Short mmCIF file of C-alpha atoms and ligand atoms in Angstrom, two decimals:
data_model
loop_
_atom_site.label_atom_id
_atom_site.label_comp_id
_atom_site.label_asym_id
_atom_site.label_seq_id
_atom_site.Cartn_x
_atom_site.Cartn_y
_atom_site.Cartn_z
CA UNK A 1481 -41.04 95.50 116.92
CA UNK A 1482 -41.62 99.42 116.60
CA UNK A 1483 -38.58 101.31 117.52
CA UNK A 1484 -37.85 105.05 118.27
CA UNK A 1485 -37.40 106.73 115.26
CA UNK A 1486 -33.66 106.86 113.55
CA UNK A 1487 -32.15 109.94 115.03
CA UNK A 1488 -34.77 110.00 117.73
CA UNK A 1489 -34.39 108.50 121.47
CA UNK A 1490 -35.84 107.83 124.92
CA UNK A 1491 -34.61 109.54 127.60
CA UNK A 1492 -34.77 106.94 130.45
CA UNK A 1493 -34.42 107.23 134.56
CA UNK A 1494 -31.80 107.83 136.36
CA UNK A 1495 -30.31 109.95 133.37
CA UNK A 1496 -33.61 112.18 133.61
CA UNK A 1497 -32.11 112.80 136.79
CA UNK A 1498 -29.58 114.71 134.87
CA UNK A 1499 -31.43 116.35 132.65
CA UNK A 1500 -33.88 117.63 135.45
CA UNK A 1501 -30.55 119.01 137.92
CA UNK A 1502 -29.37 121.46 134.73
CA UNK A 1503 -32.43 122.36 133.95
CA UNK A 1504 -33.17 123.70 137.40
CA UNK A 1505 -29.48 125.17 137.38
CA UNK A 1506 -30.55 126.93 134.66
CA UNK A 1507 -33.84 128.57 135.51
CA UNK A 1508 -32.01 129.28 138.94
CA UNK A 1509 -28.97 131.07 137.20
CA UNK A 1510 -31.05 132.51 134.15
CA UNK A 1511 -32.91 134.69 136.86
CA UNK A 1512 -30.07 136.08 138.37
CA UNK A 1513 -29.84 137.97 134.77
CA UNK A 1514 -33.23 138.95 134.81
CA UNK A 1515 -34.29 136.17 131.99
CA UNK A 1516 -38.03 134.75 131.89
CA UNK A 1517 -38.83 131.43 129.93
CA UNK A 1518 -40.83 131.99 126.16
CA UNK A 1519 -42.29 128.87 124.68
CA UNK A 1520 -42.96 128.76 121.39
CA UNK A 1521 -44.46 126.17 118.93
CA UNK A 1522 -42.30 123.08 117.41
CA UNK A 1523 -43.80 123.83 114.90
CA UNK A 1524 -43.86 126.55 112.20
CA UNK A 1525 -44.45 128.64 108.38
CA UNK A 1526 -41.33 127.03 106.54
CA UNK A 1527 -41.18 130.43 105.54
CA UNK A 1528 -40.18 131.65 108.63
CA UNK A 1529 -36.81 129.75 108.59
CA UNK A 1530 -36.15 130.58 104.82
CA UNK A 1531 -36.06 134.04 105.46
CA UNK A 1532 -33.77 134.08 108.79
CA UNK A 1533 -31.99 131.12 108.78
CA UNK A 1534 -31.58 131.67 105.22
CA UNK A 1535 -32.42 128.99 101.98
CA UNK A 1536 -28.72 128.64 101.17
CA UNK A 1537 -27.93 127.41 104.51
CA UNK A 1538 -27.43 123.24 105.67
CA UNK A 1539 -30.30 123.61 108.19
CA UNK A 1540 -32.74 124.76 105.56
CA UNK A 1541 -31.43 123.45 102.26
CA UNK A 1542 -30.72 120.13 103.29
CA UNK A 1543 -32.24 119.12 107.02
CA UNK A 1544 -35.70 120.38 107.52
CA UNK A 1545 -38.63 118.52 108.65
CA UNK A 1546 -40.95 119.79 106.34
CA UNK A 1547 -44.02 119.48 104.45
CA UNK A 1548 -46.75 120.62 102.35
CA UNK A 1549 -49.92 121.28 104.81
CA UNK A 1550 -53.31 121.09 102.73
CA UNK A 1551 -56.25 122.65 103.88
CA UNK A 1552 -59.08 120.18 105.43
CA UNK A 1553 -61.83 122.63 104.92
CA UNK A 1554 -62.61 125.11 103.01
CA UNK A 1555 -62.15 128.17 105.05
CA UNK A 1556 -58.79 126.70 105.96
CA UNK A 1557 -55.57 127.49 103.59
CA UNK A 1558 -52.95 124.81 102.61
CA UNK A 1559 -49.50 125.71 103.84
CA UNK A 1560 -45.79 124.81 104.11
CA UNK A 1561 -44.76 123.96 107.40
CA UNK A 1562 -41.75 122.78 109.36
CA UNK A 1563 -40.76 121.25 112.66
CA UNK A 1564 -38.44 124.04 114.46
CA UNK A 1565 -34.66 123.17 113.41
CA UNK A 1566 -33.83 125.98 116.31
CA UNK A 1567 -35.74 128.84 118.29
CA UNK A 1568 -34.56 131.81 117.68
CA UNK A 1569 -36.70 132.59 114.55
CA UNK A 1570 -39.71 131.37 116.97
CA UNK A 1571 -38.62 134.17 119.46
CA UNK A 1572 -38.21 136.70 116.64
CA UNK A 1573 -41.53 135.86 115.11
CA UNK A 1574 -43.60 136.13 118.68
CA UNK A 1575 -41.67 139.48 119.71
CA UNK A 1576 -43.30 140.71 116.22
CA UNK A 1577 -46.51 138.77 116.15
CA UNK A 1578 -47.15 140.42 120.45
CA UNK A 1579 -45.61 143.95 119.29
CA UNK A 1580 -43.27 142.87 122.56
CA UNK A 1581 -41.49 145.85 121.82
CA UNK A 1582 -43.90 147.98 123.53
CA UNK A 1583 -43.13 146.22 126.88
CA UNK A 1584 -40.27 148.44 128.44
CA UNK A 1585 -36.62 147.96 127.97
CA UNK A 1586 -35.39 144.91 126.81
CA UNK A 1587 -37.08 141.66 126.96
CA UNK A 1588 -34.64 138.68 128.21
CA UNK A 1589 -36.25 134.97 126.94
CA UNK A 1590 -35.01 132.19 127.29
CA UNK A 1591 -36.06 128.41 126.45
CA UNK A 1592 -35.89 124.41 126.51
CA UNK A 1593 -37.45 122.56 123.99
CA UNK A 1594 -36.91 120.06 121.38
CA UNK A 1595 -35.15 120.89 117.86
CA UNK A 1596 -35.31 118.91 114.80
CA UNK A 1597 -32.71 118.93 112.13
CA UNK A 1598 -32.57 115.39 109.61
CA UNK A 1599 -28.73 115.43 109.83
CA UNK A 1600 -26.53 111.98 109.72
CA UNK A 1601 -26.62 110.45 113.45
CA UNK A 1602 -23.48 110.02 115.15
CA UNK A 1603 -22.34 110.86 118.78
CA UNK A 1604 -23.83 113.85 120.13
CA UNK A 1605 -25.81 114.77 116.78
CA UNK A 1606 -29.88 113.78 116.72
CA UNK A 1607 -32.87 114.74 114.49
CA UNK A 1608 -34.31 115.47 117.69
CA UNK A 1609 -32.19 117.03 120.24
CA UNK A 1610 -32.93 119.33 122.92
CA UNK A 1611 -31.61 123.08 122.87
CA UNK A 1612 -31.77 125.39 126.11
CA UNK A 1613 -31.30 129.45 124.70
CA UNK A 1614 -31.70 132.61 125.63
CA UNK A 1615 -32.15 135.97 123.88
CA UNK A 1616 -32.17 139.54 124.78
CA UNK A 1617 -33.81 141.52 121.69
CA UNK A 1618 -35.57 145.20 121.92
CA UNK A 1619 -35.37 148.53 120.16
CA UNK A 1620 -32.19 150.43 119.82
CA UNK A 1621 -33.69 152.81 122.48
CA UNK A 1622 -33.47 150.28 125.15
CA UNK A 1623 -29.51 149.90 124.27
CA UNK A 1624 -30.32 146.51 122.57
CA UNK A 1625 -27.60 147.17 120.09
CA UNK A 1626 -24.76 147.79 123.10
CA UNK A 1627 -21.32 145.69 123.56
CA UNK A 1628 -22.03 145.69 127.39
CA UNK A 1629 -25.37 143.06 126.40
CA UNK A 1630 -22.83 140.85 124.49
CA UNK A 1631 -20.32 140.65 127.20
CA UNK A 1632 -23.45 139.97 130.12
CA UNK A 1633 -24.51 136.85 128.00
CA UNK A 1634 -21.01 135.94 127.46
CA UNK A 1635 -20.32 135.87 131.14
CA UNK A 1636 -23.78 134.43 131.89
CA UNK A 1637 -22.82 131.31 129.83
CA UNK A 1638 -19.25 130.96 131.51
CA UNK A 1639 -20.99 131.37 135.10
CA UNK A 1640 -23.38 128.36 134.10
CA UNK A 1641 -20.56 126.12 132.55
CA UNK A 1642 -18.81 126.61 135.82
CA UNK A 1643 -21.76 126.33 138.26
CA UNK A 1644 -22.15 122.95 136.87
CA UNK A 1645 -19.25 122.11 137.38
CA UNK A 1646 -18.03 121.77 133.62
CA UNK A 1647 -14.26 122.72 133.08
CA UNK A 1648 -11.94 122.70 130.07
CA UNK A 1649 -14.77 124.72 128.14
CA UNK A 1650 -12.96 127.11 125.36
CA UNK A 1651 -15.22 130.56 124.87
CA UNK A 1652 -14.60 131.04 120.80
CA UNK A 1653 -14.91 134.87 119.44
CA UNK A 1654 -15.28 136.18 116.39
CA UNK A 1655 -17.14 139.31 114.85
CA UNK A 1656 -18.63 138.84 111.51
CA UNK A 1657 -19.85 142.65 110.81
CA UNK A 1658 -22.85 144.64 110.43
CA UNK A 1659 -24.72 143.93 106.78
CA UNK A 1660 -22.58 146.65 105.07
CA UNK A 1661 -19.28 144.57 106.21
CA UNK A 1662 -21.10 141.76 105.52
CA UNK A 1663 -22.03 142.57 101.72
CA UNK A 1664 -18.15 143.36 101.12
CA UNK A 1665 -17.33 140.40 102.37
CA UNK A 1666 -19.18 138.85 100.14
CA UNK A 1667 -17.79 140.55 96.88
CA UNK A 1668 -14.38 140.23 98.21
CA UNK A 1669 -15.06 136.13 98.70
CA UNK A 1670 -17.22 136.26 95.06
CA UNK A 1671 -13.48 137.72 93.80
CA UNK A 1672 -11.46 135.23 95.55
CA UNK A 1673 -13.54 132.48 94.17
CA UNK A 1674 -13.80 133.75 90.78
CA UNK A 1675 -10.92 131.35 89.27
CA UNK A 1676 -11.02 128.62 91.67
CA UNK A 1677 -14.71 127.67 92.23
CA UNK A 1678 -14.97 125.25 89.01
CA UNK A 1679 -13.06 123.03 91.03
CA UNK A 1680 -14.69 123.17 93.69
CA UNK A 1681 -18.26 120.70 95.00
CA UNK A 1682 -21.40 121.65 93.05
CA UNK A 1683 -22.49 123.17 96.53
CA UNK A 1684 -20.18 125.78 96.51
CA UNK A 1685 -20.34 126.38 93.22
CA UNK A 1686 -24.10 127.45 93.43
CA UNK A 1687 -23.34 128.89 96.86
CA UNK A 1688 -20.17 131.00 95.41
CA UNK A 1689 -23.39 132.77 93.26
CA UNK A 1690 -26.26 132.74 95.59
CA UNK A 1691 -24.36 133.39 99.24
CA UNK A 1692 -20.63 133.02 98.96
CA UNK A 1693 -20.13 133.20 103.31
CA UNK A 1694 -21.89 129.58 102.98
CA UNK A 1695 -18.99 128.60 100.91
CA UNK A 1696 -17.09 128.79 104.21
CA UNK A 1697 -19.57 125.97 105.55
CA UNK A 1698 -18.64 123.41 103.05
CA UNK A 1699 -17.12 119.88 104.97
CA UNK A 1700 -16.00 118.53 101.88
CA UNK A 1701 -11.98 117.75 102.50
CA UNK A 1702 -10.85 118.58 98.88
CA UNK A 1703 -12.53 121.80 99.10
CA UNK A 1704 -10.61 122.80 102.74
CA UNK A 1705 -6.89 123.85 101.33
CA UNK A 1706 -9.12 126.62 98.67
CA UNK A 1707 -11.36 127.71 101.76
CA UNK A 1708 -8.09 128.41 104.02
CA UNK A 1709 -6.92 130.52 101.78
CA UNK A 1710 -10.23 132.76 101.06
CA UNK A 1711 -10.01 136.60 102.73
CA UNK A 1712 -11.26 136.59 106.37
CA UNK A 1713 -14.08 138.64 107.70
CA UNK A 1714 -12.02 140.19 110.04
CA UNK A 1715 -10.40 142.36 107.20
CA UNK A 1716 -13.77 144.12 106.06
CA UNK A 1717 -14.69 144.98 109.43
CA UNK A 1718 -15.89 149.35 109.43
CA UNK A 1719 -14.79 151.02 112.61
CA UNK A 1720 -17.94 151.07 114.21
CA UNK A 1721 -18.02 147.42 113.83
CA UNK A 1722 -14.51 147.05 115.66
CA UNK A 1723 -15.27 148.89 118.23
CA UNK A 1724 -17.94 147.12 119.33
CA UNK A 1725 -16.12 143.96 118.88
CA UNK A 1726 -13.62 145.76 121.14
CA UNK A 1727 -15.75 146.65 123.96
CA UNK A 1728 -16.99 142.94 123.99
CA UNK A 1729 -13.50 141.82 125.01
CA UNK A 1730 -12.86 144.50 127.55
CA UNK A 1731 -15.25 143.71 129.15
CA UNK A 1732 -14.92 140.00 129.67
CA UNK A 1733 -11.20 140.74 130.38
CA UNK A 1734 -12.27 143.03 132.78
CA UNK A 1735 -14.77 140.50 134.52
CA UNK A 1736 -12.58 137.45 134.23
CA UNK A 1737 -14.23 135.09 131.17
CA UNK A 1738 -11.08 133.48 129.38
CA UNK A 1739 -11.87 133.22 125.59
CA UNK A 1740 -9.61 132.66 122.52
CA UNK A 1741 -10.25 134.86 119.17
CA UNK A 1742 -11.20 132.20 115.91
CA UNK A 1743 -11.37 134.55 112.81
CA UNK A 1744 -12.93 131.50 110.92
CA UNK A 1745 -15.74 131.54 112.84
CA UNK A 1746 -18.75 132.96 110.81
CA UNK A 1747 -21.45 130.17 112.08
CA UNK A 1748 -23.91 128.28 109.95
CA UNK A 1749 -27.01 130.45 110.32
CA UNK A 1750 -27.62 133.65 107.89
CA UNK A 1751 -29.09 136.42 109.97
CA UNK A 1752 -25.76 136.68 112.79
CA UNK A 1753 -24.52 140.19 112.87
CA UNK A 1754 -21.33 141.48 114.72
CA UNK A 1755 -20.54 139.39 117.78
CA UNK A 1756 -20.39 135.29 116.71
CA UNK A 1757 -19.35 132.42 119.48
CA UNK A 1758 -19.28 128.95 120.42
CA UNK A 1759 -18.04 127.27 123.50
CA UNK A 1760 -16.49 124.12 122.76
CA UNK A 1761 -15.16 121.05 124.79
CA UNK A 1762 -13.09 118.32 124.14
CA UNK A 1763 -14.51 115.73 125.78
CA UNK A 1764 -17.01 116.18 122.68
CA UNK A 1765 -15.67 114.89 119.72
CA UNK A 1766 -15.87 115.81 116.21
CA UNK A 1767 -19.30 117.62 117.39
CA UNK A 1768 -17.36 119.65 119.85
CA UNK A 1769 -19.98 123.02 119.89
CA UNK A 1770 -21.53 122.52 123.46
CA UNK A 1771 -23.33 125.80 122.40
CA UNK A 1772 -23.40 128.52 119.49
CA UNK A 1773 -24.97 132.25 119.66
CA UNK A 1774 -24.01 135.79 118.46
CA UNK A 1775 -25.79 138.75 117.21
CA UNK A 1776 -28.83 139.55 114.23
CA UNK A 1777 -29.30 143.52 114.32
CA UNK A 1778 -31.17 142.65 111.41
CA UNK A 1779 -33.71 140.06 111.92
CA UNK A 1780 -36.68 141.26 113.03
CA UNK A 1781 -36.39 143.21 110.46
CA UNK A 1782 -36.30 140.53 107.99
CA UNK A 1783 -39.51 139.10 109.43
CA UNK A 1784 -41.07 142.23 108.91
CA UNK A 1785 -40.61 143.70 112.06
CA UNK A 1786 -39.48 147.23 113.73
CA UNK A 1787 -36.01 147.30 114.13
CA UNK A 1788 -35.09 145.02 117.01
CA UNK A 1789 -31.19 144.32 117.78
CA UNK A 1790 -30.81 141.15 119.59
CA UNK A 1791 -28.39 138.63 120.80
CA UNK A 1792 -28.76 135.00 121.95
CA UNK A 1793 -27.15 131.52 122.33
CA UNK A 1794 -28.36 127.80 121.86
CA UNK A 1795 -26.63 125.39 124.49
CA UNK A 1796 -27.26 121.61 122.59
CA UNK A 1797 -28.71 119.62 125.77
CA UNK A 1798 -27.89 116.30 124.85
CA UNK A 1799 -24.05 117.46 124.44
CA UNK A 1800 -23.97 119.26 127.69
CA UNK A 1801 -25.32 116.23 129.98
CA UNK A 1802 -22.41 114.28 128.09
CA UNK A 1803 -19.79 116.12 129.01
CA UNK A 1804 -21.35 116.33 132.91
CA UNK A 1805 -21.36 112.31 132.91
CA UNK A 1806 -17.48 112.93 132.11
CA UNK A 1807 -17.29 114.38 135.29
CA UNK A 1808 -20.40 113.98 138.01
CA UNK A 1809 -23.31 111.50 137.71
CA UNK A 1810 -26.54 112.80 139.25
CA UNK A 1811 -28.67 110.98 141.81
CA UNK A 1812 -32.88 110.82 142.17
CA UNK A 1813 -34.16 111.64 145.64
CA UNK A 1814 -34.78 108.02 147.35
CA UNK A 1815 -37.86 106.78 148.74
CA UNK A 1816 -38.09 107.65 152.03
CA UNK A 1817 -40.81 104.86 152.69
CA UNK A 1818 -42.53 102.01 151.26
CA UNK A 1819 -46.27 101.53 152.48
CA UNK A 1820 -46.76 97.79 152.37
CA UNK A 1821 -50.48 97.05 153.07
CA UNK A 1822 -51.25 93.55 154.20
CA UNK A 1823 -54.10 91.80 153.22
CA UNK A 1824 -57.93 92.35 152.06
CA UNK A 1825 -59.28 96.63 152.41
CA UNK A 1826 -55.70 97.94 153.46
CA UNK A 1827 -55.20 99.83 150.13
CA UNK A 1828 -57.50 102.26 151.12
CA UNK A 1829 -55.44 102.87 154.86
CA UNK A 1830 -52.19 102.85 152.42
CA UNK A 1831 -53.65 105.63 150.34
CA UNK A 1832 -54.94 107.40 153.36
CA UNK A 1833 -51.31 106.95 155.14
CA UNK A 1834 -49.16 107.72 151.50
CA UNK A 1835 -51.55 110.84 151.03
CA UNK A 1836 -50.82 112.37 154.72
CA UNK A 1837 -46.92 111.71 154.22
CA UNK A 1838 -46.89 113.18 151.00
CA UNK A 1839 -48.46 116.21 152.36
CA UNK A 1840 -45.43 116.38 154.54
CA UNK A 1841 -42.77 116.21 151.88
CA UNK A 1842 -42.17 112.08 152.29
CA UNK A 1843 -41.43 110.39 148.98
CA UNK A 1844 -43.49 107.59 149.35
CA UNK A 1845 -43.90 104.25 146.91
CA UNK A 1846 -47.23 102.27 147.48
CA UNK A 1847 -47.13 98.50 147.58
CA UNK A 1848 -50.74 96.44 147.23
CA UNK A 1849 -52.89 94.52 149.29
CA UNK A 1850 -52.89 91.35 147.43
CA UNK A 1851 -48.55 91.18 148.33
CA UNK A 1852 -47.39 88.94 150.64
CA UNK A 1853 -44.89 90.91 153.48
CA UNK A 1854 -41.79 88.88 152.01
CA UNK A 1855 -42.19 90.40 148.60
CA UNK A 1856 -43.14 93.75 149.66
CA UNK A 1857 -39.76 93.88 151.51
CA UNK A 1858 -37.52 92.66 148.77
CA UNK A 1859 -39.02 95.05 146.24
CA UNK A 1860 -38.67 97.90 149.00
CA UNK A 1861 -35.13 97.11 148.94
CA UNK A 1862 -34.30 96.64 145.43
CA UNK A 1863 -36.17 100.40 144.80
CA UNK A 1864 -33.42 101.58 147.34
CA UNK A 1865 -36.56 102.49 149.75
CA UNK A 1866 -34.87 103.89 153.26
CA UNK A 1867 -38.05 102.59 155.28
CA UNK A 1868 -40.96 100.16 154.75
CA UNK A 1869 -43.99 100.95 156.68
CA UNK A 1870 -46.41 98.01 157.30
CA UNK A 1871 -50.41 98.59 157.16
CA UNK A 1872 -52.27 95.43 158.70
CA UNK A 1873 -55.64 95.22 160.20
CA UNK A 1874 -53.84 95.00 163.69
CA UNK A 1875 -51.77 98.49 162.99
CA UNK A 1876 -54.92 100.02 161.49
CA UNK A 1877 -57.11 99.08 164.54
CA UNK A 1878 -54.04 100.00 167.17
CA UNK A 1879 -53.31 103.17 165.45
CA UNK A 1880 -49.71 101.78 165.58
CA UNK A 1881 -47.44 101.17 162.75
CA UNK A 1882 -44.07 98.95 162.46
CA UNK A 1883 -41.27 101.00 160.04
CA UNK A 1884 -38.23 98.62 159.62
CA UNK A 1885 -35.18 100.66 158.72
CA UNK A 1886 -33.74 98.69 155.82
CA UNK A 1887 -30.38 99.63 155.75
CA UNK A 1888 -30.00 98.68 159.18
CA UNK A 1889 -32.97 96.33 159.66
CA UNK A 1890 -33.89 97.78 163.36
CA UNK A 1891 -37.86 98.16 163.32
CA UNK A 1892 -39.89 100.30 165.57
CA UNK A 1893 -43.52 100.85 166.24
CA UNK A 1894 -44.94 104.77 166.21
CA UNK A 1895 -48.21 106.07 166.15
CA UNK A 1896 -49.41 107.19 162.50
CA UNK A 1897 -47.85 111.00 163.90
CA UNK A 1898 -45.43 110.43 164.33
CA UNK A 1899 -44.08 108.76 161.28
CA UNK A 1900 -43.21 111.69 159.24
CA UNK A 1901 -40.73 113.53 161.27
CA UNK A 1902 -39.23 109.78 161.85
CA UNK A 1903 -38.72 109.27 157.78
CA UNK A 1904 -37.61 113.04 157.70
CA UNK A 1905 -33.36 112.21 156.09
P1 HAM B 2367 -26.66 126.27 116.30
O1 HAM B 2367 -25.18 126.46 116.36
O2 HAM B 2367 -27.23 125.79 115.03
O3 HAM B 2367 -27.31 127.63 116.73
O4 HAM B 2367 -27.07 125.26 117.45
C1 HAM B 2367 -26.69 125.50 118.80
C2 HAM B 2367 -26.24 124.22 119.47
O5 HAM B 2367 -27.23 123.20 119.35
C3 HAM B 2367 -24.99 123.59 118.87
O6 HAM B 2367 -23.82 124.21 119.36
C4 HAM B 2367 -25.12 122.16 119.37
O7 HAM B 2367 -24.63 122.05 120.69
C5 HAM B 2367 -26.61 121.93 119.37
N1 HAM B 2367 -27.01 121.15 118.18
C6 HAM B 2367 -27.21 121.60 116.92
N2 HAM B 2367 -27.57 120.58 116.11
C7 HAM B 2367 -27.60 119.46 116.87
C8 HAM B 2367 -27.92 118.08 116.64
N3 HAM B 2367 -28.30 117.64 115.44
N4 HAM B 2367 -27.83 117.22 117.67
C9 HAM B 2367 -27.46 117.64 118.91
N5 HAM B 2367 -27.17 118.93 119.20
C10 HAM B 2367 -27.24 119.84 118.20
C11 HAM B 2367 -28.65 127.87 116.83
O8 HAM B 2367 -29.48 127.02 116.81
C12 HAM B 2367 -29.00 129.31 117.08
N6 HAM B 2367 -30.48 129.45 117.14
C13 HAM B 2367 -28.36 129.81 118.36
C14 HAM B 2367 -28.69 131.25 118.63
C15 HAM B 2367 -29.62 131.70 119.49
N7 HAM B 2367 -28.14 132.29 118.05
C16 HAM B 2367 -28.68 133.40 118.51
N8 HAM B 2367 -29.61 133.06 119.38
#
């Protein structure tokens, strides 16, 4: 037997059901703010994640999907490509590749699509799993690079968490400085490390070289008590830095988002700038991020684009419809009717009956001529079906129809008519 792929899994009815309400919640909500959906290819240069996610990371050291491309034809060139392990590079990329700078003010994206990252599976971590982000990027003009854009995504997230009715989420701040911070930071950790990092994993000790803030990423338990005692980016933070780190949290104090400050916080992905986050939830587990985000004033940049401050956030899908099945399952609309048609020709007056209802917003489910009326009930039933309509050759010829309410088993006869506003809940 062929079975999904490790990592990989089917999303089955009713918990589509789910899937579909908070995705609708979102677009709903992500309008409010002015946001408009991008979609972007799954898949991608390699490149493009070396350079923003950055080589030295997990993501693209160790979990990529990729793979040497070669070229089919002559005019085409081989290549290294890559299944998306997250979007915002994507975004990044297309605001570059459409000069979407020269729209006005700043553009507001958001997405849901698959991710792919070959990590070990456990609860609430896939190889595929399903992100749904958002990020505001533009030039410096359009006030890309201010606080106030921080704190409006911030709050955006809490008002979603809450519309759906999620509570006991924790909003988790940190700032992790412009580049110049960034590069000090760096020395000071290279310093720190200096006598200890022999005894550290072979990771850290290439990382302590290459791109000692990755050091802080390291899960290995022996290396933990050295890594608590490293400096903290906090420390190497230049004014202009902490003030906009600052303004972030007046302003959610001012608006009402609770959130708790986590100087360890620096996030797995290379090209954050200033403002870093995650909301996290304990219903979760050890993978307790229901979502990550924060700022790269540098990116584009990178990518070989104009200068292009942005800010965004990745909410992980899968983990947020777990913690909603903590608290609220989500139902399907019923079936309003089932159209049983009895005997030989009658498909064609079911289709002709099924297609009027439709028009009039009935859910319908279509039964077949070649049933008899005893099994046409009972599977009307089991589908949870509110009505069953019968089409015979003496209803077709009559022009009158027999519904049988099935919860209550009371039948009545109605002209074709007047059938929808009779099914209407
Ligand atoms: P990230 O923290 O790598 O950030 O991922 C965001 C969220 O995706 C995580 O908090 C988690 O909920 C979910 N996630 C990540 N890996 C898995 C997995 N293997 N299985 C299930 N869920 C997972 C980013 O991806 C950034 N692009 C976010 C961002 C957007 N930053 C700025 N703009």
């Amino acid at each position: 037997m062929i079975k999904a792929v490790r990592g990989t899994r089917d999303l089955l009815p009713p918990e589509t059901e789910t899937w579909n309400f908070v995705e609708s919640a979102v677009r709903d909500l992500f309008r409010l703010y002015n946001f408009s959906e991008i979609r972007t290819p799954v898949i991608e240069d390699l490149q493009l994640f070396q350079r923003s996610v950055g080589e030295e990371t997990d993501i693209v050291s160790k979990e990529m999907f990729a793979w040497e491309d070669r070229a089919r034809a002559a005019s085409e060139k081989g290549q290294f490509l890559a299944l998306r392990p997250e979007n915002t590079a994507g975004v990044v990329r297309a605001y570059i590749e459409h000069k979407l700078w020269e729209r006005p003010g700043l553009q507001r994206f958001y997405y849901i699509g698959p991710q792919f990252r070959r990590e070990r599976p456990q609860k609430g971590r896939y190889r595929q799993f399903y992100q749904i982000g958002a990020e505001v990027i533009g030039p410096p003009a359009a006030g890309s690079e201010s606080p106030a854009v921080d704190a409006e995504v911030l709050e955006m997230l809490a008002a979603l968490l809450d519309n759906l009715g999620i509570k006991g989420w924790t909003l988790e701040l940190n700032s992790v400085g412009s580049a110049e911070d960034r590069r000090r930071f760096n020395e000071a950790l290279q310093a720190a490390l200096k006598d200890v990092v022999h005894t550290m994993c072979a990771d850290c000790q290439r990382r302590a070289q290459t791109n000692p803030l990755r050091v802080l990423d390291c899960k290995v338990p022996e290396d933990q008590p050295i890594i608590e005692k490293l400096p903290r980016i906090g420390e190497y933070l230049d004014e202009s830095s902490r003030t906009h780190f600052d303004e972030v949290q007046k302003i959610l104090l001012a608006v009402g988002v609770p959130f708790v400050l986590n100087p360890r916080l620096v996030r797995g992905l290379d090209y954050y700038t200033r403002t870093a986050f995650e909301f996290t939830h304990g219903a979760l587990g050890a993978q307790n991020a229901i979502l990550g985000g924060g700022r790269y004033d540098g990116l584009s940049e990178s990518l070989g684009g104009p200068p292009a401050p942005g800010i965004g956030f990745a909410i992980g899908e899968d983990r947020l419809v777990m913690t909603l099945h903590e608290s609220a399952g989500v139902a399907a609309r019923p079936v309003d009717v089932y159209i049983a048609p009895l005997g030989p020709g009658m498909n064609v007056e079911a289709a002709r009956l099924a297609r009027e209802l439709r028009r009039q917003n009935v859910v319908v489910s279509l039964g077949d001529e070649s049933f008899r009326l005893k099994k046409s009930l009972e599977t009307a039933s089991k589908m949870g079906a509110r009505y069953a309509l019968i089409a015979g050759e003496n209803e077709v010829k009559s022009g009158q129809f027999a519904l049988k309410n099935l919860n209550t088993g009371e039948q009545v006869t109605l002209p074709a008519a007047q059938i929808a506003s009779k099914l209407r809940p």
